[in-house]
Coordinates of C-alpha atoms in Angstrom, one line a residue:
M2 CA 95.1 105.0 100.4
D3 CA 98.2 105.9 98.4
D4 CA 100.0 107.5 101.4
N5 CA 103.7 107.2 102.1
R6 CA 102.9 107.2 105.8
V7 CA 101.4 103.8 105.5
E8 CA 103.8 101.7 103.5
W9 CA 102.9 98.8 105.8
F10 CA 99.4 98.8 104.2
W11 CA 100.9 97.4 101.0
Q12 CA 102.0 94.2 102.7
C13 CA 99.5 91.3 102.7
T14 CA 99.4 89.7 106.1
I15 CA 97.3 86.6 106.9
P16 CA 97.4 86.1 110.7
E17 CA 97.5 82.7 112.5
G18 CA 94.4 80.5 112.2
T19 CA 92.8 82.3 109.2
E20 CA 90.6 80.2 106.9
L21 CA 89.9 80.9 103.3
Q22 CA 86.9 78.7 102.8
E23 CA 85.0 78.2 99.5
H24 CA 82.7 81.3 100.1
F25 CA 84.4 83.1 103.1
L26 CA 87.6 84.6 104.3
K27 CA 87.4 84.1 108.0
T28 CA 89.5 85.4 110.9
E29 CA 89.1 86.3 114.5
R30 CA 91.2 89.5 114.1
I31 CA 90.6 92.9 112.6
L32 CA 90.2 92.6 108.8
I33 CA 91.5 95.5 106.7
I34 CA 90.8 95.6 103.0
G35 CA 92.5 98.2 100.8
D36 CA 91.3 100.4 98.0
R37 CA 90.1 99.0 94.7
C38 CA 90.2 95.4 95.6
K39 CA 88.1 92.8 93.9
I40 CA 87.0 90.0 96.3
D41 CA 84.6 87.3 95.1
Y42 CA 83.6 85.8 98.5
G43 CA 82.4 86.9 101.9
L44 CA 84.3 88.3 104.9
S45 CA 84.1 87.4 108.6
G46 CA 86.2 89.1 111.3
D47 CA 86.3 90.8 114.6
E48 CA 86.2 94.3 113.0
I49 CA 86.1 94.9 109.3
I50 CA 87.5 98.0 107.5
I51 CA 87.0 98.2 103.7
G52 CA 88.7 100.8 101.5
E53 CA 87.2 102.9 98.7
F54 CA 86.1 101.5 95.3
T55 CA 86.4 98.0 96.6
S56 CA 84.0 95.3 95.4
I57 CA 83.0 92.4 97.7
K58 CA 80.8 89.6 96.2
G59 CA 79.5 87.9 99.3
N60 CA 78.1 88.4 102.8
I61 CA 79.9 90.3 105.5
N62 CA 79.8 89.5 109.2
S63 CA 81.6 91.9 111.5
E64 CA 81.5 91.0 115.2
N65 CA 82.3 94.6 116.2
D66 CA 82.5 97.8 114.2
L67 CA 82.3 98.0 110.4
R68 CA 83.7 100.7 108.1
L69 CA 82.9 101.0 104.4
D70 CA 84.8 103.7 102.6
K71 CA 83.2 105.7 99.8
W72 CA 82.0 104.0 96.6
A73 CA 82.6 100.5 97.9
E74 CA 80.1 97.9 96.5
I75 CA 78.9 94.9 98.5
N76 CA 77.0 92.2 96.7
G77 CA 75.4 90.5 99.7
D78 CA 74.0 91.0 103.2
I79 CA 75.9 92.7 106.0
H80 CA 75.6 92.0 109.8
C81 CA 77.5 94.4 112.1
G82 CA 77.7 93.5 115.8
A83 CA 78.4 97.1 116.9
N84 CA 78.6 100.4 115.1
A85 CA 78.6 100.8 111.3
Y86 CA 80.1 103.7 109.2
V87 CA 79.0 103.7 105.6
G88 CA 80.7 106.2 103.3
E89 CA 79.5 108.3 100.3
G90 CA 78.2 106.4 97.3
V91 CA 78.4 102.9 98.9
K92 CA 76.2 100.3 97.2
I93 CA 74.9 97.4 99.3
K94 CA 72.9 94.9 97.2
G95 CA 71.6 93.0 100.2
R96 CA 70.3 93.9 103.6
L97 CA 72.3 95.9 106.3
M98 CA 71.7 94.9 109.9
V99 CA 73.5 96.9 112.6
E100 CA 73.4 96.1 116.4
G101 CA 74.6 99.6 117.3
D102 CA 74.7 103.1 115.8
L103 CA 74.7 103.7 112.0
D104 CA 76.4 106.6 110.2
L105 CA 75.3 106.9 106.6
G106 CA 77.0 109.1 104.0
D107 CA 75.5 110.8 100.9
N108 CA 74.0 108.7 98.1
V109 CA 74.2 105.4 99.8
S110 CA 72.1 102.6 98.2
I111 CA 70.9 99.6 100.2
S112 CA 68.7 97.4 98.0
E113 CA 67.1 95.2 100.7
G114 CA 66.8 97.9 103.4
F115 CA 68.5 98.4 106.7
E116 CA 67.9 98.1 110.4
A117 CA 69.9 99.8 113.2
K118 CA 69.2 99.3 116.9
G119 CA 71.0 102.5 117.9
W120 CA 71.1 106.1 116.5
I121 CA 71.1 106.7 112.8
S122 CA 73.0 109.7 111.6
I123 CA 73.1 111.1 108.0
R124 CA 76.7 112.3 107.6
N125 CA 79.8 111.3 105.7
P126 CA 82.1 109.2 108.0
M127 CA 85.9 110.0 108.0
P128 CA 88.0 108.2 105.3
V129 CA 89.4 104.9 106.4
I130 CA 93.0 105.9 106.2
T131 CA 92.3 108.9 108.5
Y132 CA 90.5 106.6 110.9
L133 CA 93.5 104.2 111.0
L134 CA 96.0 106.9 111.7
L135 CA 93.8 108.4 114.5
Y136 CA 93.3 104.9 115.9
L137 CA 97.1 104.5 116.3
V138 CA 97.4 107.9 117.9
A139 CA 94.6 107.4 120.4
V140 CA 94.9 103.7 121.3
L141 CA 98.6 103.0 120.9
G142 CA 99.9 106.5 121.9
L143 CA 101.8 106.9 118.6
E144 CA 102.1 110.5 117.6
K145 CA 104.9 110.7 115.1
E146 CA 104.9 109.2 111.6
E147 CA 108.2 107.5 112.4
D148 CA 106.6 105.8 115.4
I149 CA 103.7 104.5 113.3
S150 CA 106.0 103.2 110.6
D151 CA 108.3 101.5 113.2
F152 CA 105.2 99.9 114.9
F153 CA 104.0 98.3 111.6
R154 CA 107.4 97.4 110.4
K155 CA 107.8 95.4 113.6
L156 CA 104.3 94.0 113.5
F157 CA 104.7 92.7 110.0
S158 CA 108.3 91.5 110.2
D159 CA 109.4 87.9 110.9
D160 CA 110.5 88.9 114.4
E161 CA 108.5 87.6 117.4
T162 CA 105.5 89.9 118.0
D163 CA 102.2 89.6 119.8
E164 CA 100.1 87.4 117.4
K165 CA 96.9 88.6 119.0
I166 CA 97.2 92.1 117.7
T167 CA 98.2 91.2 114.1
P168 CA 95.4 92.3 111.7
L169 CA 94.5 90.6 108.5
V170 CA 95.6 93.0 105.8
I171 CA 94.6 92.8 102.1
P172 CA 96.5 95.6 100.3
P173 CA 95.1 97.9 97.6
N174 CA 94.5 96.5 94.1
S175 CA 94.4 92.9 95.2
V176 CA 92.3 90.3 93.4
L177 CA 90.8 87.4 95.4
N178 CA 88.5 84.9 93.7
M179 CA 87.9 81.1 93.6
E180 CA 91.0 80.5 91.6
L181 CA 93.4 83.4 92.4
F182 CA 94.8 85.1 95.4
S183 CA 96.9 87.9 93.9
V184 CA 98.5 90.8 95.8
P185 CA 100.8 93.5 94.4
K186 CA 103.7 93.1 96.9
S187 CA 104.8 90.7 99.7
L188 CA 102.5 88.0 101.3
T189 CA 103.0 86.5 104.7
I190 CA 100.8 83.7 106.0
G191 CA 100.8 83.0 109.8
K192 CA 100.7 79.5 111.5
G193 CA 97.9 77.1 111.1
C194 CA 95.9 78.6 108.1
R195 CA 94.0 76.9 105.3
M196 CA 94.0 78.8 102.0
H197 CA 92.3 78.0 98.7
G198 CA 93.5 79.5 95.5
N199 CA 96.7 80.1 93.5
I200 CA 98.8 82.6 95.3
R201 CA 100.6 85.4 93.4
A202 CA 102.8 88.0 95.1
S203 CA 106.2 89.7 94.8
S204 CA 107.5 87.4 97.6
V205 CA 105.8 84.7 99.8
H206 CA 106.5 83.5 103.3
I207 CA 104.4 80.5 104.5
H208 CA 104.8 79.9 108.2
E209 CA 104.5 76.4 109.8
N210 CA 101.5 74.1 109.8
N211 CA 99.7 75.7 106.8
T212 CA 97.7 74.1 104.0
V213 CA 97.5 75.8 100.6
F214 CA 95.2 74.3 98.0
G215 CA 96.9 75.9 95.0
S216 CA 100.2 77.0 93.6
L217 CA 102.7 79.6 94.9
T218 CA 104.2 82.1 92.4
A219 CA 106.5 85.0 93.3
D220 CA 108.9 87.4 91.6
S221 CA 111.5 86.9 94.4
D222 CA 112.0 84.5 97.3
I223 CA 109.6 81.9 98.6
V224 CA 109.9 80.3 102.1
V225 CA 107.7 77.4 103.2
E226 CA 108.2 76.6 106.9
R227 CA 107.8 73.3 108.8
N228 CA 104.9 70.8 108.2
S229 CA 103.1 72.9 105.6
V230 CA 101.4 71.3 102.6
I231 CA 101.3 73.0 99.2
H232 CA 98.8 71.4 96.8
G233 CA 100.4 72.8 93.6
A234 CA 103.6 74.1 92.0
V235 CA 106.1 76.5 93.6
T236 CA 107.6 79.0 91.1
S237 CA 109.9 82.0 91.6
S238 CA 111.0 84.0 88.5
S239 CA 114.2 85.4 90.0
G240 CA 114.5 84.2 93.6
A241 CA 115.3 81.2 95.8
V242 CA 112.9 78.7 97.3
T243 CA 113.4 77.4 100.8
V244 CA 111.6 74.2 101.9
M245 CA 111.9 73.3 105.6
P246 CA 111.4 70.0 107.4
G247 CA 108.1 68.2 107.1
V248 CA 106.9 70.2 104.1
H249 CA 105.1 68.4 101.3
V250 CA 104.9 70.1 97.9
L251 CA 102.6 68.3 95.5
G252 CA 104.0 69.9 92.4
N253 CA 107.1 71.1 90.5
V254 CA 109.6 73.6 91.9
R255 CA 111.0 76.3 89.5
C256 CA 113.4 79.0 90.7
T257 CA 117.0 80.2 90.6
S258 CA 118.1 78.0 93.6
V259 CA 116.6 75.7 96.2
I260 CA 117.4 75.1 99.9
L261 CA 115.7 71.8 100.6
D262 CA 115.6 70.0 104.0
E263 CA 116.2 66.3 103.8
N264 CA 113.0 65.6 105.6
A265 CA 110.8 67.6 103.1
R266 CA 108.9 65.9 100.3
L267 CA 108.6 67.1 96.7
D268 CA 106.3 65.1 94.4
G269 CA 107.4 66.9 91.2
T270 CA 110.6 67.9 89.5
I271 CA 113.1 70.7 90.4
K272 CA 114.5 73.2 88.0
A273 CA 117.1 75.5 89.7
P274 CA 119.9 76.7 87.4
E275 CA 122.0 77.9 90.4
G276 CA 121.7 74.5 92.2
V277 CA 120.0 72.6 95.0
K278 CA 121.4 72.6 98.6
I279 CA 120.3 69.7 100.8
V280 CA 120.1 70.6 104.5
R281 CA 120.4 67.9 107.1
E282 CA 119.3 68.5 110.7
R283 CA 121.9 67.6 113.4

């Protein structure tokens, strides 16, 4: 999906209420996984879209449509509550169960067999990136590339947007396993999420009321909003760390500078060559 028209796709966005449990990444939104990702647990979402050459080591449960792009590999069972589109060369090492229609591409391998309650067609579905762009044109009425870019720039910004339409996006080349949650560029986590694993990204923004069981490491700025708990260290190699009221960090903080609210709690030490600024609420 290396396409300049979809720069938004390289931002990792975890919407409100997401849970990364021991064996499942669970959301009530659309879940979009980019190309060449390696994910060592299962997925559960309203609709699931998985890019080419991506590996999923776990079961998949899609409440509505499911799209698997070419040469993806799924090491588990799949349940799809609506229609499924399985691209060329996909390998499913479990069972595929589809409540609606099923489109199967060439050279698809399903180890434990499949069942579809609707029509079964042997044809290669359109690539995921093409589907996403056509979806924006048809459903949102966006016809120009500038309109599409503006829509996603607003959707994934820190401005107020309709939380209900925010998808969960894991960008291409991400690595998610029991110990690590690594994405190539920025990471934003919405309100009220529970995440397991050490987070690595170019920048990190944790919204309020989140719990992260792991450390935060970024190249640039890290922001942790109100009443969030970080069970690990917070490290920025060349940026600032902002810690808001009610935050609890159970580890050391290492960065260029720190903005620390007086009502936040840090259990470790602080190393910030450019200083620490204490903010007091009025």
